[in-house]
CSV table of C-alpha atoms in Angstrom, one decimal:
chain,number,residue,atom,x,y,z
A,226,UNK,CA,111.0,44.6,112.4
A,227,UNK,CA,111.7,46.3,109.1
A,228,UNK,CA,109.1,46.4,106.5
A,229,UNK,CA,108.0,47.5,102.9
A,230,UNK,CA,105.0,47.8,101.0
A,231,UNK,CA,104.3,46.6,97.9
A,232,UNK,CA,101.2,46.4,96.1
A,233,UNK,CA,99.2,43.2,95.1
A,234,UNK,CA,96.6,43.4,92.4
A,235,UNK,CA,93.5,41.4,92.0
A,236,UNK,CA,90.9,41.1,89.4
A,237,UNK,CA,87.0,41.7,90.1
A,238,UNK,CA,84.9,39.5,88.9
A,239,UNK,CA,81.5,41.1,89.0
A,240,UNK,CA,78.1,39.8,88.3
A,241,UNK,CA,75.8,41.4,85.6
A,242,UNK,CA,74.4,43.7,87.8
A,243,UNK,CA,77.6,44.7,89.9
A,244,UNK,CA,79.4,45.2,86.7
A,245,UNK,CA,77.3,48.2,85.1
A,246,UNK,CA,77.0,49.5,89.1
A,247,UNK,CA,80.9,49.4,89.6
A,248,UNK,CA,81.6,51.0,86.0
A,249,UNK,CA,79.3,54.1,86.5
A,250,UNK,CA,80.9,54.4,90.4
A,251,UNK,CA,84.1,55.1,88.7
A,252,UNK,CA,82.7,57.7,86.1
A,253,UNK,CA,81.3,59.1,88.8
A,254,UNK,CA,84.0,59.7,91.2
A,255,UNK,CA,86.3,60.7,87.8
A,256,UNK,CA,83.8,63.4,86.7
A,257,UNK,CA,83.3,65.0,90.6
A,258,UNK,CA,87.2,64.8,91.0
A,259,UNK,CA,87.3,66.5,88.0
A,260,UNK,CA,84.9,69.2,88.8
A,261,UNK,CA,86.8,69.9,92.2
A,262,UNK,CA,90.2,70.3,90.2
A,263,UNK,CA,88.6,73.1,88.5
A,264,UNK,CA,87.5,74.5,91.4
A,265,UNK,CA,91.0,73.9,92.8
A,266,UNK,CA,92.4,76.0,90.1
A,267,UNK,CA,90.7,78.9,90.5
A,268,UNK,CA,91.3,79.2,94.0
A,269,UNK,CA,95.3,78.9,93.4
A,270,UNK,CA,95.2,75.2,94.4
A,271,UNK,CA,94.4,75.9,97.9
A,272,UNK,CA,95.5,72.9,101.2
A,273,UNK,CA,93.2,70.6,101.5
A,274,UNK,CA,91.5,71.6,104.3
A,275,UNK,CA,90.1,74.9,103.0
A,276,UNK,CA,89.7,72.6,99.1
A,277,UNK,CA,87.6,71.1,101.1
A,278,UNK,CA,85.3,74.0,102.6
A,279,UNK,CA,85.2,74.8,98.5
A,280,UNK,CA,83.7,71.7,97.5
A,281,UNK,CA,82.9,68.9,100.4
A,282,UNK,CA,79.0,70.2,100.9
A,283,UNK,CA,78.5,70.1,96.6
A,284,UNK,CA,80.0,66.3,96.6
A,285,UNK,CA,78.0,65.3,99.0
A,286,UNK,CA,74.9,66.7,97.7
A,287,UNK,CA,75.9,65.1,94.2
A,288,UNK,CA,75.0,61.9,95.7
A,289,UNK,CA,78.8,60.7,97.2
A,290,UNK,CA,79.4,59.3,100.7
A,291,UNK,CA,81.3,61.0,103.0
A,292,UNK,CA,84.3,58.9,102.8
A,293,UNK,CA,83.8,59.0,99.0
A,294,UNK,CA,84.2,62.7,99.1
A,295,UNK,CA,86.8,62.9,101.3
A,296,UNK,CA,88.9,60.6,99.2
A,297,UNK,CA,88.0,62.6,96.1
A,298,UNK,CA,89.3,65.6,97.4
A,299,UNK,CA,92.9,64.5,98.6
A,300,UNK,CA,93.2,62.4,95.2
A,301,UNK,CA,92.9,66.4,93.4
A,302,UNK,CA,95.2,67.5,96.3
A,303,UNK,CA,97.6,64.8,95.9
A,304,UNK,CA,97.5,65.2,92.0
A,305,UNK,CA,98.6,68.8,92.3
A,306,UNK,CA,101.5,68.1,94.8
A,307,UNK,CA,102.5,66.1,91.9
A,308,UNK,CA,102.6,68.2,89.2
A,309,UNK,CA,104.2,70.7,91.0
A,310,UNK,CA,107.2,68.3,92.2
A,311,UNK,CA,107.5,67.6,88.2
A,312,UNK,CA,107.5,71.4,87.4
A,313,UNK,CA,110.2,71.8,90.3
A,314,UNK,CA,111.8,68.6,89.4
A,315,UNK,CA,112.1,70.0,85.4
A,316,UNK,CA,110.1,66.8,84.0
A,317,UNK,CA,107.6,69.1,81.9
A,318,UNK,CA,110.8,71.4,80.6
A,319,UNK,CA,112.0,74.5,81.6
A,320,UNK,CA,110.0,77.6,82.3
A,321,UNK,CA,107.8,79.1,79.0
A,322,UNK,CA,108.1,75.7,76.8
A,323,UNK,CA,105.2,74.1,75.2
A,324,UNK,CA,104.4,71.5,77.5
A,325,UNK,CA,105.3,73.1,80.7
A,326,UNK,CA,102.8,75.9,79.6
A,327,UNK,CA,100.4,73.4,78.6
A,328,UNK,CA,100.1,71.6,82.2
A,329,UNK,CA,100.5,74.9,84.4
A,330,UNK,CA,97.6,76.6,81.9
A,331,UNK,CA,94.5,74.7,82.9
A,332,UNK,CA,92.9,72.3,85.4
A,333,UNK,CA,93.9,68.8,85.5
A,334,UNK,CA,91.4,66.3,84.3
A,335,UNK,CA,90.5,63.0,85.2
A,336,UNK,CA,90.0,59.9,82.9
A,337,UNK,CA,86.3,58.0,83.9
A,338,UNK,CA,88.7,54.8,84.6
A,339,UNK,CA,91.2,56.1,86.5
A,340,UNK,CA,92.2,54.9,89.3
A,341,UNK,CA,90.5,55.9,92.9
A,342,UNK,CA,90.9,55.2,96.5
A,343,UNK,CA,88.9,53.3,98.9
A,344,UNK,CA,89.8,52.7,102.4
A,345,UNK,CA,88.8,50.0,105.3
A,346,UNK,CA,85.1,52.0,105.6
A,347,UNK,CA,84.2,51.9,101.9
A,348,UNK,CA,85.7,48.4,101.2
A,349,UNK,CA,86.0,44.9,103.4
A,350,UNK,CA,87.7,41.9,102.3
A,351,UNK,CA,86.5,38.7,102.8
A,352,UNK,CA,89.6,36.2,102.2
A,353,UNK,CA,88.1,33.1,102.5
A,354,UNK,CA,85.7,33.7,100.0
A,355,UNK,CA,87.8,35.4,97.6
A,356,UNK,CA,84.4,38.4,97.6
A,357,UNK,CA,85.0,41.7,98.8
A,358,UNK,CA,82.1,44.2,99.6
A,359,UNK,CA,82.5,47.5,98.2
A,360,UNK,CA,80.3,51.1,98.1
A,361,UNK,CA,79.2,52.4,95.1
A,362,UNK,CA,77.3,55.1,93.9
A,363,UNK,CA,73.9,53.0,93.6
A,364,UNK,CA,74.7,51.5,97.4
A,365,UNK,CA,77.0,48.6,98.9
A,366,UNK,CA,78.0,45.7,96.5
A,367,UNK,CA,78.2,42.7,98.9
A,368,UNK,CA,79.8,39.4,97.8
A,369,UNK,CA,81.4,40.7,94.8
A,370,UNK,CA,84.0,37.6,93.7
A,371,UNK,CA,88.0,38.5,93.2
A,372,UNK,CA,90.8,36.0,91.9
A,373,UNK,CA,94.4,36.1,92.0
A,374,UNK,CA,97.4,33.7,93.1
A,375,UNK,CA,97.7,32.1,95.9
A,376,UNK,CA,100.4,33.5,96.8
A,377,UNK,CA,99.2,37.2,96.6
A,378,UNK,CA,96.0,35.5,98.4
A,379,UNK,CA,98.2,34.7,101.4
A,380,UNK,CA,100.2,38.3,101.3
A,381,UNK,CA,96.5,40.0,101.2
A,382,UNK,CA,95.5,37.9,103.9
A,383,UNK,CA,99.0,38.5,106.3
A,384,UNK,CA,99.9,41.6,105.1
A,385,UNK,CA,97.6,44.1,103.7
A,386,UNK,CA,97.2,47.7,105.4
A,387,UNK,CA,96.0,51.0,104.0
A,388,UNK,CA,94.0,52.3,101.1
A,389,UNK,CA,93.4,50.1,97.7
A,390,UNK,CA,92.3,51.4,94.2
A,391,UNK,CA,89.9,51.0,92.2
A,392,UNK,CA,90.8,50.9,88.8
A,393,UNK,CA,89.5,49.8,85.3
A,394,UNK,CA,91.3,48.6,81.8
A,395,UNK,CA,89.4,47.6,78.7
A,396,UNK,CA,86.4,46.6,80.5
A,397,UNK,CA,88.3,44.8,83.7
A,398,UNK,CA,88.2,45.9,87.2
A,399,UNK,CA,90.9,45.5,89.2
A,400,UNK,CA,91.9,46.0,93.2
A,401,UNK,CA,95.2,47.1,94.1
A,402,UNK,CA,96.0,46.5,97.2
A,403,UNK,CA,99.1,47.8,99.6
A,404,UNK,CA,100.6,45.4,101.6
A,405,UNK,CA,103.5,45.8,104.4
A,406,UNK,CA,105.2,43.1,104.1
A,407,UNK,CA,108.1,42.3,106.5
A,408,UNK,CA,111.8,43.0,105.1
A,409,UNK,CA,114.5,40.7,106.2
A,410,UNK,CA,117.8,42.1,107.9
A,411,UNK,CA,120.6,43.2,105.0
A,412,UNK,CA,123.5,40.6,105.2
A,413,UNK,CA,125.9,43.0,106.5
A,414,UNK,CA,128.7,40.3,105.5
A,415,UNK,CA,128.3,39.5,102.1
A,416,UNK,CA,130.7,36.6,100.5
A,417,UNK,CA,131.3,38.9,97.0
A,418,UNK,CA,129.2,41.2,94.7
A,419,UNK,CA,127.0,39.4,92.0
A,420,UNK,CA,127.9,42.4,89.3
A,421,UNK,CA,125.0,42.7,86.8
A,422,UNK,CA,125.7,44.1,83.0
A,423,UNK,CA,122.5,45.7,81.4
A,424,UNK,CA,122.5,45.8,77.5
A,425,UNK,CA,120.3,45.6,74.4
A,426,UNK,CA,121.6,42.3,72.6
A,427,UNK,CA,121.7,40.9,76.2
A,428,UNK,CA,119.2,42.3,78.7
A,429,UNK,CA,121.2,40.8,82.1
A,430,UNK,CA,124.8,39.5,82.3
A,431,UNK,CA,125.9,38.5,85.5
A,432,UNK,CA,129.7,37.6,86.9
A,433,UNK,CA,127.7,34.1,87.6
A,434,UNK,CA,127.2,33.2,84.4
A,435,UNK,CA,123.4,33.4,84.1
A,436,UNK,CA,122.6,35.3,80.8
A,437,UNK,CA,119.4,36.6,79.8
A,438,UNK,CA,119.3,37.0,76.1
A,439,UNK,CA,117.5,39.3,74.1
A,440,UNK,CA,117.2,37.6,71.0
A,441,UNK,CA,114.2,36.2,71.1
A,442,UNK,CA,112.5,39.5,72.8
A,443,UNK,CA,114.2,42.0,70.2
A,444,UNK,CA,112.2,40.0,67.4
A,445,UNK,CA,108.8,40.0,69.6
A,446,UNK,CA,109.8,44.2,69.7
A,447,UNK,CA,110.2,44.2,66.4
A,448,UNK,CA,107.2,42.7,65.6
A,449,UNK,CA,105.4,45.3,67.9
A,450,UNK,CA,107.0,47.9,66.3
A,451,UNK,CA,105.9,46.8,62.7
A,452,UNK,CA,101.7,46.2,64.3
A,453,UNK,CA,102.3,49.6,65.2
A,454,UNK,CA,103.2,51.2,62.0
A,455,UNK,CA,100.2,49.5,60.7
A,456,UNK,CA,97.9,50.7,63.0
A,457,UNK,CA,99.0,53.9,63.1
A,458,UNK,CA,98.9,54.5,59.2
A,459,UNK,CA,95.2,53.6,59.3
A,460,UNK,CA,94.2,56.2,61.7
A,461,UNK,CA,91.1,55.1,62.4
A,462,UNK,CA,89.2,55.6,66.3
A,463,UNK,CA,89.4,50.9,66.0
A,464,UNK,CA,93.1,51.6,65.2
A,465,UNK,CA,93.5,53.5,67.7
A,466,UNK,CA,92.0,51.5,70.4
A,467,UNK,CA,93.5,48.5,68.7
A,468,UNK,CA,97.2,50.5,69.8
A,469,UNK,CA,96.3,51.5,73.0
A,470,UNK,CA,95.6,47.6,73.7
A,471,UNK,CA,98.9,46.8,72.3
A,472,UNK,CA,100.9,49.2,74.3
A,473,UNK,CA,99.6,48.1,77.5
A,474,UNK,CA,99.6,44.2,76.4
A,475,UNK,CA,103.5,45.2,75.6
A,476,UNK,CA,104.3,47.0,78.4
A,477,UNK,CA,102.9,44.0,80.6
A,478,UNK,CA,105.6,41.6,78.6
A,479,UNK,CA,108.0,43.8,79.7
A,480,UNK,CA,107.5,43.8,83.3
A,481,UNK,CA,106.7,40.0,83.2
A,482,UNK,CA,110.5,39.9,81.6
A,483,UNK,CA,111.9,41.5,84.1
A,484,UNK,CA,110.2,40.1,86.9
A,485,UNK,CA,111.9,37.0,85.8
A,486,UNK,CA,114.9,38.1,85.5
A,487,UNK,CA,115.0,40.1,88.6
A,488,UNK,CA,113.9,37.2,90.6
A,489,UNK,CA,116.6,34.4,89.3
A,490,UNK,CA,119.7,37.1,90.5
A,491,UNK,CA,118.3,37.8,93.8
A,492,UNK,CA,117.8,34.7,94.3
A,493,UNK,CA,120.8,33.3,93.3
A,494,UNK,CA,122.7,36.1,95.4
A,495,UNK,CA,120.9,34.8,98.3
A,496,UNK,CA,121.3,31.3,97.8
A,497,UNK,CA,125.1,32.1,97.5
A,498,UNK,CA,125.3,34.9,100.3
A,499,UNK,CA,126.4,37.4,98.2
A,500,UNK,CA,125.2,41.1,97.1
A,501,UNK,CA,124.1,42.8,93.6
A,502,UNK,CA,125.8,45.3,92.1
A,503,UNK,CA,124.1,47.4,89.0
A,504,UNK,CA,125.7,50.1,86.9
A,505,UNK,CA,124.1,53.5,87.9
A,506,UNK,CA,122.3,54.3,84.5
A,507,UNK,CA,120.6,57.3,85.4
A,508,UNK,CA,120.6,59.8,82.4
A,509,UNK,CA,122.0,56.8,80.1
A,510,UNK,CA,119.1,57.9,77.4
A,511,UNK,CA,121.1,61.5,77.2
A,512,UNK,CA,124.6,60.0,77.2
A,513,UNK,CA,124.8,57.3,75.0
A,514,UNK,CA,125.2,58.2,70.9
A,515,UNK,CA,123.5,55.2,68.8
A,516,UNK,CA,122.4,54.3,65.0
A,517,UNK,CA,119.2,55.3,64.5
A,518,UNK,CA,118.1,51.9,64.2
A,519,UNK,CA,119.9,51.1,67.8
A,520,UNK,CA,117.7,53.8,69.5
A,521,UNK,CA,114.0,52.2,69.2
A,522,UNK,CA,115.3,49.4,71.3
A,523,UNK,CA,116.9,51.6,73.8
A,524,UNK,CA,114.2,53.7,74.4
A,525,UNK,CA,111.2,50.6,74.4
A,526,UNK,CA,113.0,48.5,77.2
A,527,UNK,CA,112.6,49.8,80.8
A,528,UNK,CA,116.3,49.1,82.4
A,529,UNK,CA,114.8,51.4,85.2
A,530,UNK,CA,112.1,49.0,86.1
A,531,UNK,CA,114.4,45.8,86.1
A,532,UNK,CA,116.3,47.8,88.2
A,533,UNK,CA,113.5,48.9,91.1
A,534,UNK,CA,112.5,45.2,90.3
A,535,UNK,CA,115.4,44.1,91.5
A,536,UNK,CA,116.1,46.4,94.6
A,537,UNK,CA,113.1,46.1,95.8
A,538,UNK,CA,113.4,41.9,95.8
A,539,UNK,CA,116.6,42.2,97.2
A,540,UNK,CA,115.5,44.4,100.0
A,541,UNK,CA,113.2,42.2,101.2
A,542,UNK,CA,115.7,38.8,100.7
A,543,UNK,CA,117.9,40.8,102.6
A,544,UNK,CA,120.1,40.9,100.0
A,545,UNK,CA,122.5,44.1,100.3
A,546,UNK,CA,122.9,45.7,96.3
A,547,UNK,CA,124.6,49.0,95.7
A,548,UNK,CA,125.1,50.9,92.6
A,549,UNK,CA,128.2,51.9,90.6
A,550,UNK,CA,129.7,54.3,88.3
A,551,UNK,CA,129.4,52.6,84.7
A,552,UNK,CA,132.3,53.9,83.4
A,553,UNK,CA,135.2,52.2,81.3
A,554,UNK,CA,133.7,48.4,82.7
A,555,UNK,CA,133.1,48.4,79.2
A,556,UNK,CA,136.8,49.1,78.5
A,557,UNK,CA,138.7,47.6,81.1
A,558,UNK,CA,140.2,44.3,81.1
A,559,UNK,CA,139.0,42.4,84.1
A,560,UNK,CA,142.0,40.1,84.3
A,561,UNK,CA,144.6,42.9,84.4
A,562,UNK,CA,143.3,46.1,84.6
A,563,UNK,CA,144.3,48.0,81.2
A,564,UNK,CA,141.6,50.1,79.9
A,565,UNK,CA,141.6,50.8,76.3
A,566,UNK,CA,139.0,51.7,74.1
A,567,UNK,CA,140.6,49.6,71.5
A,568,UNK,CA,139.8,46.7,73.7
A,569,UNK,CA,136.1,46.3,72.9
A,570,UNK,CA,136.4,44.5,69.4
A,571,UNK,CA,132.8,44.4,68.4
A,572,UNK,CA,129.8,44.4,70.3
A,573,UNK,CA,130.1,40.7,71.3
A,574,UNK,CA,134.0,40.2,72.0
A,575,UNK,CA,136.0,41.9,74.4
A,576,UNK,CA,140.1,41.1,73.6
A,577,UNK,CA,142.6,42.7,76.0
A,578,UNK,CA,145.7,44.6,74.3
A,579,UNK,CA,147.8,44.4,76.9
A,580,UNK,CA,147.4,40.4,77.8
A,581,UNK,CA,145.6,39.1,75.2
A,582,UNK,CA,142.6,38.7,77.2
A,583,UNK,CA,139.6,37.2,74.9
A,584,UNK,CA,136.0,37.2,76.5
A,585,UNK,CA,132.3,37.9,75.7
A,586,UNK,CA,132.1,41.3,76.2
A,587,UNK,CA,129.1,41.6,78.5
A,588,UNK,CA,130.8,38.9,80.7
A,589,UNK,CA,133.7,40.9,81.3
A,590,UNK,CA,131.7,43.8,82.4
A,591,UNK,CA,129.9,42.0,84.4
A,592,UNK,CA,133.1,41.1,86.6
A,593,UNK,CA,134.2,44.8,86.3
A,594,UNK,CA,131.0,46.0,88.5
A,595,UNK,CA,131.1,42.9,90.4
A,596,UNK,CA,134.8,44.3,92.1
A,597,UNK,CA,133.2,48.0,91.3
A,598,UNK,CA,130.5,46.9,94.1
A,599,UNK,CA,132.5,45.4,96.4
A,600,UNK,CA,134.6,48.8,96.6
A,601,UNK,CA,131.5,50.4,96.9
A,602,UNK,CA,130.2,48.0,99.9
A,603,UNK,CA,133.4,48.4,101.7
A,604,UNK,CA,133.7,52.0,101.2
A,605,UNK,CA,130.2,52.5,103.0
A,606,UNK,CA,130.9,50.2,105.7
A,607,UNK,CA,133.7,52.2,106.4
A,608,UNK,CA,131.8,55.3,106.3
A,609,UNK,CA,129.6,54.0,108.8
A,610,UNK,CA,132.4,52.8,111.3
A,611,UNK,CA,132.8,55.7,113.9
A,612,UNK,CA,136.5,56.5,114.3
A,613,UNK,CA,138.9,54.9,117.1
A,614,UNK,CA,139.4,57.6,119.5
């Protein structure tokens, strides 16, 4: 059977005296992770194993388990494989600029909250309960409550396998947990292509007919933007915390957005027994030329994470969903073909020169990547036929 993981994250509810002992755990492991990255550095980022002849004896004599200590070190490890597939990748900018310098030039630190890894030895769950039993640094916290849905109660509880983390935000403790879950077999026959417009004024148009409007979120952004303004001209260290909240209270809107949104297509495309098709937007920040008051809302809305929202829902419904070159469904008359620039009116009304065509503009691109995809889907299946001999 196929399967996936995902992640499920619950939040800790600790007592007064777990609390302080859970806090001080994660300064703890933070501060020795932080130490061994410096180590790490001047050795030339060594493997793991001989990181480990560097530093393992010093950890555990600072007072962390051996499973503690082991973690520590592959989280270091693991956060230098990762810088260096963003220096290869040309994230941090091309060899000599500021910030490329900047991360290559010293060791990488470690916030006390962030996040760290415990594994079946230094954590046990206790579903029924709803209490896990976790080490720290002062000894094992037993019967230390958790809540969360019921349905990611049931996926712990089925489907959970590997390492969770630890992490903490403003003062919460939170578990997140990877589950396999199983992934149903792709409908290898779909009955059409569900094509799916991204936009600003309209976050999701589909050739269905469901619309997700912006409207009322481009006024919630804008009121964000304004807070923020505020906040930032004061400049003060309450200010600043005060923004920090705000950006991850925001970004949470965001993904709860597009978690809705993700989850009405796919399951419409299931109910239906048909596919997803989604322009290819990769690089659409560099391409597209906007006002300047057009560019704040492209660059606060993650069209990337509706995206992965809705692959990785449709992988597991089974539902097939393929990708297509944006180009000209914008332009292109989905009745008869003619692609004219002219043919996009305003930003709302699409009217075709050629047949007098008159749509909403999003709808009509919507059908244009729906026949995109099915060209796409066929083209693949074709691929994957092996030739008559």
């Amino acid at each position: 059977m196929l399967r996936m993981k995902i992640v499920v994250q619950v939040k800790l509810m600790p007592d007064a005296v777990q609390a302080p002992a859970i806090g001080a755990t994660l300064r703890t492991v933070n501060d020795r992770a932080t130490w061994v990255s410096g180590v790490a550095f001047a050795h030339g980022v060594p493997r793991e194993y001989e990181l480990r002849k560097h530093t393992y004896a010093e950890l555990k004599a600072s007072g962390l388990g051996a499973q503690a200590a082991q973690h520590t070190i592959k989280k270091v490890r693991d956060a230098y494989t990762t810088l260096k597939a963003n220096i290869r990748a040309g994230n941090l900018g091309k060899p000599g600029s500021k910030r490329r310098v900047k991360a290559e030039s010293k060791p990488i630190a470690f916030r006390p909250d962030a996040a760290h890894p415990y594994d079946d030895r230094c954590l046990s769950w206790q579903y029924d309960a709803q209490t896990v039993s976790i080490w720290s640094a002062v000894g094992r916290l037993k019967d230390v409550r958790f809540a969360c849905s019921p349905d990611a109660l049931k996926t712990l509880r089925e489907y959970r396998k590997g390492e969770s983390d630890l992490i903490e935000r403003d003062g919460v403790f939170y578990l997140i947990a990877v589950c396999e879950v199983p992934a149903a077999s792709v409908n290898e026959n779909p009955a059409g292509f569900i094509g799916v417009d991204l936009g600003i004024v309209n976050i999701a148009t589909t050739s269905t007919g469901y619309r997700a409007a912006g409207r009322g979120l481009n006024r919630h952004r804008k009121r964000q933007i304004e807070l923020r303004r505020k906040l930032q001209a004061k400049g003060t260290q309450s200010a600043k915390r005060r923004l920090k909240h705000r950006s991850r209270k925001e970004a949470r809107h965001a993904a709860n957005i597009n978690h809705i949104i993700s989850k009405k297509i796919v399951t419409t495309a299931e109910r239906t027994g048909r596919g997803i098709a989604l322009e290819d937007l990769t690089g659409i920040r560099e391409r597209v030329r906007l006002r300047e008051d057009q560019r704040a809302q492209l660059h606060s809305w993650s069209f990337h994470q509706l995206g992965s929202f809705l692959e990785y829902k449709a992988r597991r419904a089974g539902v097939p969903l393929v990708y297509v070159d944006p180009a000209y469904t914008s332009q292109r008359c989905s009745q008869c073909g003619h692609t004219d620039r002219k043919n996009r009116v305003d930003q709302a009304t699409f009217a075709c020169r050629a047949c007098g065509f008159l749509v909403n503009a999003d709808d009509n691109a919507s059908h244009n990547i729906d026949r995109k995809g099915k060209a796409v889907w066929t083209a693949g299946r074709e691929s994957r036929v092996p030739a008559t001999p």
